[in-house]
Tab-separated table of C-alpha atoms in Angstrom:
chain	number	residue	atom	x	y	z
A	1	UNK	CA	85.827	110.783	78.955
A	2	UNK	CA	83.225	109.956	76.360
A	3	UNK	CA	80.843	112.752	75.432
A	4	UNK	CA	78.000	110.291	74.749
A	5	UNK	CA	78.249	108.586	78.138
A	6	UNK	CA	79.073	110.490	81.313
A	7	UNK	CA	80.219	107.387	83.167
A	8	UNK	CA	83.937	107.141	83.851
A	9	UNK	CA	85.643	104.404	81.849
A	10	UNK	CA	87.975	102.019	83.682
A	11	UNK	CA	90.138	99.387	82.003
A	12	UNK	CA	91.188	96.473	84.235
A	13	UNK	CA	94.147	94.447	82.953
A	14	UNK	CA	94.919	91.251	84.855
A	15	UNK	CA	95.718	87.685	83.838
A	16	UNK	CA	93.578	86.367	86.721
A	17	UNK	CA	90.034	85.909	85.402
A	18	UNK	CA	88.565	85.954	88.919
A	19	UNK	CA	90.279	89.251	89.706
A	20	UNK	CA	88.872	90.788	86.501
A	21	UNK	CA	85.364	89.595	87.391
A	22	UNK	CA	85.624	90.957	90.931
A	23	UNK	CA	86.866	94.363	89.799
A	24	UNK	CA	84.222	94.579	87.078
A	25	UNK	CA	81.490	93.738	89.565
A	26	UNK	CA	82.687	96.271	92.137
A	27	UNK	CA	83.232	99.087	89.673
A	28	UNK	CA	80.077	98.549	87.625
A	29	UNK	CA	78.026	98.638	90.845
A	30	UNK	CA	79.387	102.155	91.296
A	31	UNK	CA	78.094	103.166	87.871
A	32	UNK	CA	81.450	102.983	86.101
A	33	UNK	CA	81.888	101.601	82.607
A	34	UNK	CA	84.398	98.752	82.761
A	35	UNK	CA	86.299	96.754	80.186
A	36	UNK	CA	88.836	94.072	80.932
A	37	UNK	CA	91.901	92.527	79.332
A	38	UNK	CA	93.757	89.330	80.196
A	39	UNK	CA	97.271	90.530	79.377
A	40	UNK	CA	99.303	93.625	78.628
A	41	UNK	CA	99.093	93.372	74.858
A	42	UNK	CA	95.297	93.117	74.913
A	43	UNK	CA	95.160	95.948	77.462
A	44	UNK	CA	97.208	98.278	75.273
A	45	UNK	CA	95.024	97.476	72.251
A	46	UNK	CA	91.805	98.185	74.175
A	47	UNK	CA	93.230	101.395	75.652
A	48	UNK	CA	94.198	102.673	72.204
A	49	UNK	CA	90.763	101.878	70.773
A	50	UNK	CA	88.539	102.760	73.756
A	51	UNK	CA	90.349	105.620	75.500
A	52	UNK	CA	89.627	104.819	79.168
A	53	UNK	CA	89.817	107.444	81.895
A	54	UNK	CA	91.982	105.191	84.065
A	55	UNK	CA	93.739	101.836	83.785
A	56	UNK	CA	94.196	99.329	86.610
A	57	UNK	CA	97.172	97.225	85.501
A	58	UNK	CA	98.483	94.015	87.030
A	59	UNK	CA	102.281	94.074	86.940
A	60	UNK	CA	103.058	90.368	86.856
A	61	UNK	CA	101.493	88.779	83.779
A	62	UNK	CA	102.801	86.329	81.182
A	63	UNK	CA	103.673	87.715	77.778
A	64	UNK	CA	103.578	91.507	77.911
A	65	UNK	CA	103.637	92.326	81.614
A	66	UNK	CA	102.344	95.484	83.245
A	67	UNK	CA	105.712	97.234	83.090
A	68	UNK	CA	105.975	96.700	79.329
A	69	UNK	CA	102.346	97.653	78.793
A	70	UNK	CA	102.801	100.898	80.756
A	71	UNK	CA	105.831	101.754	78.620
A	72	UNK	CA	103.813	101.141	75.454
A	73	UNK	CA	100.952	103.297	76.742
A	74	UNK	CA	103.300	106.146	77.653
A	75	UNK	CA	104.977	105.985	74.230
A	76	UNK	CA	101.720	106.594	72.344
A	77	UNK	CA	100.273	110.138	72.410
A	78	UNK	CA	96.710	108.715	72.484
A	79	UNK	CA	97.319	107.023	75.846
A	80	UNK	CA	100.307	108.896	77.267
A	81	UNK	CA	98.224	110.896	79.756
A	82	UNK	CA	95.840	108.189	80.965
A	83	UNK	CA	96.485	107.440	84.656
A	84	UNK	CA	97.773	103.905	85.165
A	85	UNK	CA	97.551	102.364	88.604
A	86	UNK	CA	99.510	99.201	89.291
A	87	UNK	CA	97.230	96.494	90.580
A	88	UNK	CA	99.553	94.346	92.618
A	89	UNK	CA	99.837	91.926	95.475
A	90	UNK	CA	103.290	93.317	96.221
A	91	UNK	CA	104.130	96.518	98.060
A	92	UNK	CA	107.907	96.236	97.673
A	93	UNK	CA	109.791	99.495	97.249
A	94	UNK	CA	112.010	98.086	94.495
A	95	UNK	CA	108.993	97.051	92.419
A	96	UNK	CA	107.286	100.393	93.045
A	97	UNK	CA	110.405	102.262	91.916
A	98	UNK	CA	110.547	100.198	88.723
A	99	UNK	CA	106.836	100.819	88.115
A	100	UNK	CA	107.209	104.565	88.568
A	101	UNK	CA	110.169	104.573	86.180
A	102	UNK	CA	107.915	103.269	83.363
A	103	UNK	CA	105.190	105.830	84.008
A	104	UNK	CA	102.841	104.138	86.459
A	105	UNK	CA	101.050	106.793	88.503
A	106	UNK	CA	100.166	104.890	91.650
A	107	UNK	CA	99.496	101.560	93.299
A	108	UNK	CA	96.464	99.579	94.391
A	109	UNK	CA	96.957	96.440	96.430
A	110	UNK	CA	94.800	93.527	95.302
A	111	UNK	CA	93.594	93.173	98.888
A	112	UNK	CA	92.157	96.717	98.966
A	113	UNK	CA	88.667	97.234	100.334
A	114	UNK	CA	86.069	98.402	97.791
A	115	UNK	CA	85.537	101.762	99.518
A	116	UNK	CA	89.290	102.396	99.564
A	117	UNK	CA	89.547	101.468	95.888
A	118	UNK	CA	86.902	104.048	95.030
A	119	UNK	CA	88.655	106.681	97.135
A	120	UNK	CA	91.868	105.974	95.225
A	121	UNK	CA	90.103	106.215	91.857
A	122	UNK	CA	88.599	109.575	92.892
A	123	UNK	CA	92.141	110.945	93.285
A	124	UNK	CA	92.669	110.398	89.558
A	125	UNK	CA	89.135	110.979	88.234
A	126	UNK	CA	87.685	114.015	90.004
A	127	UNK	CA	84.289	113.577	88.336
A	128	UNK	CA	83.618	110.385	90.333
A	129	UNK	CA	81.098	110.944	93.092
């Protein structure tokens, strides 16, 4: 976490512009610093430059999808330890197994309630109130 700003930094990567806006709105209202990316490649670039505390990553995106992006993040020592939560509309076991195999830490359904989303984020960022 940044030493100049005590707010937790969350990167939201999703090809759906509306989803990015919704997540930004919800998380910023909780005092979190949020940046967004529209695809996996942009998400990896922002993560490397910005160093977020947690990444919410859509799995199904054109170009570099969330699986590929998670692999790239895990392969770089600067981002290898950042928690990555799959942001998905799917709860299928097969997809979850594939996601875990590339280093994704957990899952957040896109239909999650805001309070439940914050509870999930607190599991990975203890400093969140």
